[in-house]
C-alpha cells in the first residue's frame, strides 16, 4: 500500500474509508491483545469505539467526516492512562501502519498527529 506524496489528503493516502477501517480493526486487534492495554477496553462497546475512531481519524487526517464524539479529555478523564500506556498505544499504531505497507512519510504523519493528542488522553 506504499503511496506517500502530497497530492492527496493523508486520509486518502491511507485508503480512504475502507483503508482507515481496516487499519483501525487491525490496530485494535493488536491493542486488545496487549495485557497492559486490554483492561481499558473490558467494558467498552468496541463497535461504537471503532465508529468514533473512524470519525476522529477522518477529521484529523483530512477526510470527509467530522468527529461528533465527546472531547478526548472528557472521554479519557479518570481512567488512569499514563505515559507508558500511551506509548504502548502509539507503538501498536506504528506497527499496524508499517504492517500495512504504508509509505514512511505517511506513517510519520499519522503517528505525529496521534502524538499531538497526548495531553488530551493522559490522566
PDB file of C-alpha atoms in Angstrom:
ATOM      1  CA  UNK A   1       0.000   0.000   0.000  1.00  0.00           C
ATOM      2  CA  UNK A   2       3.015   2.285  -0.281  1.00  0.00           C
ATOM      3  CA  UNK A   3       1.869   5.633  -1.613  1.00  0.00           C
ATOM      4  CA  UNK A   4       3.373   8.723   0.020  1.00  0.00           C
ATOM      5  CA  UNK A   5       3.336  12.108  -1.629  1.00  0.00           C
ATOM      6  CA  UNK A   6       1.300  15.223  -1.037  1.00  0.00           C
ATOM      7  CA  UNK A   7      -1.184  15.136  -3.933  1.00  0.00           C
ATOM      8  CA  UNK A   8      -3.992  13.874  -1.743  1.00  0.00           C
ATOM      9  CA  UNK A   9      -5.040  14.037   1.877  1.00  0.00           C
ATOM     10  CA  UNK A  10      -3.411  11.719   4.348  1.00  0.00           C
ATOM     11  CA  UNK A  11      -6.840  10.112   4.784  1.00  0.00           C
ATOM     12  CA  UNK A  12      -6.963   9.309   1.053  1.00  0.00           C
ATOM     13  CA  UNK A  13      -3.382   8.015   1.078  1.00  0.00           C
ATOM     14  CA  UNK A  14      -4.377   5.579   3.840  1.00  0.00           C
ATOM     15  CA  UNK A  15      -7.063   4.207   1.535  1.00  0.00           C
ATOM     16  CA  UNK A  16      -9.995   6.422   2.461  1.00  0.00           C
ATOM     17  CA  UNK A  17     -12.822   4.951   4.499  1.00  0.00           C
ATOM     18  CA  UNK A  18     -12.109   1.285   3.633  1.00  0.00           C
ATOM     19  CA  UNK A  19      -8.392   1.661   4.320  1.00  0.00           C
ATOM     20  CA  UNK A  20      -8.849   3.513   7.599  1.00  0.00           C
ATOM     21  CA  UNK A  21     -11.498   0.996   8.716  1.00  0.00           C
ATOM     22  CA  UNK A  22      -9.137  -1.910   8.080  1.00  0.00           C
ATOM     23  CA  UNK A  23      -6.256  -0.163   9.807  1.00  0.00           C
ATOM     24  CA  UNK A  24      -8.411   0.523  12.867  1.00  0.00           C
ATOM     25  CA  UNK A  25      -9.647  -3.073  13.044  1.00  0.00           C
ATOM     26  CA  UNK A  26      -6.077  -4.387  12.803  1.00  0.00           C
ATOM     27  CA  UNK A  27      -4.859  -1.792  15.281  1.00  0.00           C
ATOM     28  CA  UNK A  28      -7.481  -2.565  17.911  1.00  0.00           C
ATOM     29  CA  UNK A  29      -6.856  -6.280  17.437  1.00  0.00           C
ATOM     30  CA  UNK A  30      -3.269  -5.560  18.497  1.00  0.00           C
ATOM     31  CA  UNK A  31      -4.294  -3.243  21.332  1.00  0.00           C
ATOM     32  CA  UNK A  32      -6.766  -5.766  22.761  1.00  0.00           C
ATOM     33  CA  UNK A  33      -4.035  -8.423  22.728  1.00  0.00           C
ATOM     34  CA  UNK A  34      -1.766  -6.232  24.861  1.00  0.00           C
ATOM     35  CA  UNK A  35      -2.148  -7.178  28.557  1.00  0.00           C
ATOM     36  CA  UNK A  36      -1.210  -3.628  29.589  1.00  0.00           C
ATOM     37  CA  UNK A  37      -3.924  -2.014  27.442  1.00  0.00           C
ATOM     38  CA  UNK A  38      -6.690  -4.629  27.238  1.00  0.00           C
ATOM     39  CA  UNK A  39      -8.145  -3.815  30.690  1.00  0.00           C
ATOM     40  CA  UNK A  40      -9.021  -0.301  29.498  1.00  0.00           C
ATOM     41  CA  UNK A  41     -11.406  -1.829  26.949  1.00  0.00           C
ATOM     42  CA  UNK A  42     -13.088  -4.537  29.065  1.00  0.00           C
ATOM     43  CA  UNK A  43     -16.469  -2.805  29.303  1.00  0.00           C
ATOM     44  CA  UNK A  44     -16.223  -0.738  26.144  1.00  0.00           C
ATOM     45  CA  UNK A  45     -18.664  -1.114  23.265  1.00  0.00           C
ATOM     46  CA  UNK A  46     -15.985  -1.717  20.637  1.00  0.00           C
ATOM     47  CA  UNK A  47     -18.332  -1.162  17.692  1.00  0.00           C
ATOM     48  CA  UNK A  48     -19.107   2.335  18.957  1.00  0.00           C
ATOM     49  CA  UNK A  49     -15.439   2.990  19.770  1.00  0.00           C
ATOM     50  CA  UNK A  50     -14.359   1.994  16.252  1.00  0.00           C
ATOM     51  CA  UNK A  51     -17.096   4.185  14.782  1.00  0.00           C
ATOM     52  CA  UNK A  52     -15.886   7.175  16.821  1.00  0.00           C
ATOM     53  CA  UNK A  53     -12.272   6.425  15.882  1.00  0.00           C
ATOM     54  CA  UNK A  54     -13.229   6.379  12.195  1.00  0.00           C
ATOM     55  CA  UNK A  55     -14.701   9.854  12.619  1.00  0.00           C
ATOM     56  CA  UNK A  56     -11.707  11.074  14.614  1.00  0.00           C
ATOM     57  CA  UNK A  57      -9.166   9.731  12.124  1.00  0.00           C
ATOM     58  CA  UNK A  58     -11.178  11.174   9.240  1.00  0.00           C
ATOM     59  CA  UNK A  59     -11.317  14.622  10.793  1.00  0.00           C
ATOM     60  CA  UNK A  60      -7.642  14.631  11.831  1.00  0.00           C
ATOM     61  CA  UNK A  61      -6.293  13.176   8.570  1.00  0.00           C
ATOM     62  CA  UNK A  62      -8.215  15.362   6.130  1.00  0.00           C
ATOM     63  CA  UNK A  63     -11.126  13.015   5.451  1.00  0.00           C
ATOM     64  CA  UNK A  64     -14.756  13.905   4.838  1.00  0.00           C
ATOM     65  CA  UNK A  65     -16.140  13.167   8.320  1.00  0.00           C
ATOM     66  CA  UNK A  66     -16.307  15.403  11.382  1.00  0.00           C
ATOM     67  CA  UNK A  67     -15.713  13.970  14.834  1.00  0.00           C
ATOM     68  CA  UNK A  68     -19.029  14.022  16.726  1.00  0.00           C
ATOM     69  CA  UNK A  69     -17.890  12.439  19.983  1.00  0.00           C
ATOM     70  CA  UNK A  70     -17.173  13.958  23.352  1.00  0.00           C
ATOM     71  CA  UNK A  71     -13.904  15.850  23.771  1.00  0.00           C
ATOM     72  CA  UNK A  72     -10.980  13.447  24.159  1.00  0.00           C
ATOM     73  CA  UNK A  73     -10.024  14.917  27.519  1.00  0.00           C
ATOM     74  CA  UNK A  74     -13.519  14.159  28.853  1.00  0.00           C
ATOM     75  CA  UNK A  75     -13.625  10.634  27.419  1.00  0.00           C
ATOM     76  CA  UNK A  76     -10.268   9.692  28.925  1.00  0.00           C
ATOM     77  CA  UNK A  77     -10.548  11.562  32.256  1.00  0.00           C
ATOM     78  CA  UNK A  78     -10.099   9.471  35.381  1.00  0.00           C
ATOM     79  CA  UNK A  79      -9.144   6.309  33.517  1.00  0.00           C
ATOM     80  CA  UNK A  80      -5.598   6.261  34.876  1.00  0.00           C
ATOM     81  CA  UNK A  81      -3.926   6.419  31.480  1.00  0.00           C
ATOM     82  CA  UNK A  82      -0.203   7.045  31.905  1.00  0.00           C
ATOM     83  CA  UNK A  83       2.565   7.944  29.501  1.00  0.00           C
ATOM     84  CA  UNK A  84       3.554   4.253  29.417  1.00  0.00           C
ATOM     85  CA  UNK A  85       0.047   3.299  28.302  1.00  0.00           C
ATOM     86  CA  UNK A  86       0.090   5.997  25.637  1.00  0.00           C
ATOM     87  CA  UNK A  87       3.480   4.838  24.381  1.00  0.00           C
ATOM     88  CA  UNK A  88       2.232   1.241  24.076  1.00  0.00           C
ATOM     89  CA  UNK A  89      -0.833   2.502  22.199  1.00  0.00           C
ATOM     90  CA  UNK A  90       1.356   4.549  19.850  1.00  0.00           C
ATOM     91  CA  UNK A  91       3.716   1.598  19.256  1.00  0.00           C
ATOM     92  CA  UNK A  92       0.769  -0.591  18.254  1.00  0.00           C
ATOM     93  CA  UNK A  93      -0.314   2.124  15.837  1.00  0.00           C
ATOM     94  CA  UNK A  94       3.186   2.338  14.378  1.00  0.00           C
ATOM     95  CA  UNK A  95       3.354  -1.442  13.953  1.00  0.00           C
ATOM     96  CA  UNK A  96      -0.090  -1.552  12.332  1.00  0.00           C
ATOM     97  CA  UNK A  97       0.833   1.181   9.854  1.00  0.00           C
ATOM     98  CA  UNK A  98       4.149  -0.487   8.987  1.00  0.00           C
ATOM     99  CA  UNK A  99       2.456  -3.881   8.573  1.00  0.00           C
ATOM    100  CA  UNK A 100       0.002  -2.267   6.143  1.00  0.00           C
ATOM    101  CA  UNK A 101       2.927  -1.281   3.933  1.00  0.00           C
ATOM    102  CA  UNK A 102       2.298   2.444   4.134  1.00  0.00           C
ATOM    103  CA  UNK A 103       4.880   4.959   2.956  1.00  0.00           C
ATOM    104  CA  UNK A 104       7.278   6.026   5.726  1.00  0.00           C
ATOM    105  CA  UNK A 105       6.247   9.693   5.389  1.00  0.00           C
ATOM    106  CA  UNK A 106       2.580   8.797   5.832  1.00  0.00           C
ATOM    107  CA  UNK A 107       3.373   6.637   8.859  1.00  0.00           C
ATOM    108  CA  UNK A 108       5.320   9.511  10.388  1.00  0.00           C
ATOM    109  CA  UNK A 109       2.456  11.950   9.733  1.00  0.00           C
ATOM    110  CA  UNK A 110      -0.181   9.685  11.311  1.00  0.00           C
ATOM    111  CA  UNK A 111       1.933   8.998  14.386  1.00  0.00           C
ATOM    112  CA  UNK A 112       2.725  12.708  14.719  1.00  0.00           C
ATOM    113  CA  UNK A 113      -0.977  13.615  14.600  1.00  0.00           C
ATOM    114  CA  UNK A 114      -1.878  10.980  17.185  1.00  0.00           C
ATOM    115  CA  UNK A 115       1.004  12.044  19.427  1.00  0.00           C
ATOM    116  CA  UNK A 116      -0.301  15.622  19.273  1.00  0.00           C
ATOM    117  CA  UNK A 117      -3.403  14.395  21.148  1.00  0.00           C
ATOM    118  CA  UNK A 118      -1.333  13.031  24.064  1.00  0.00           C
ATOM    119  CA  UNK A 119      -2.250  15.786  26.532  1.00  0.00           C
ATOM    120  CA  UNK A 120      -5.942  15.169  25.872  1.00  0.00           C
ATOM    121  CA  UNK A 121      -5.599  11.460  26.653  1.00  0.00           C
ATOM    122  CA  UNK A 122      -3.285  11.318  29.660  1.00  0.00           C
ATOM    123  CA  UNK A 123      -4.802  11.464  33.135  1.00  0.00           C
TER     124      UNK A 123
END
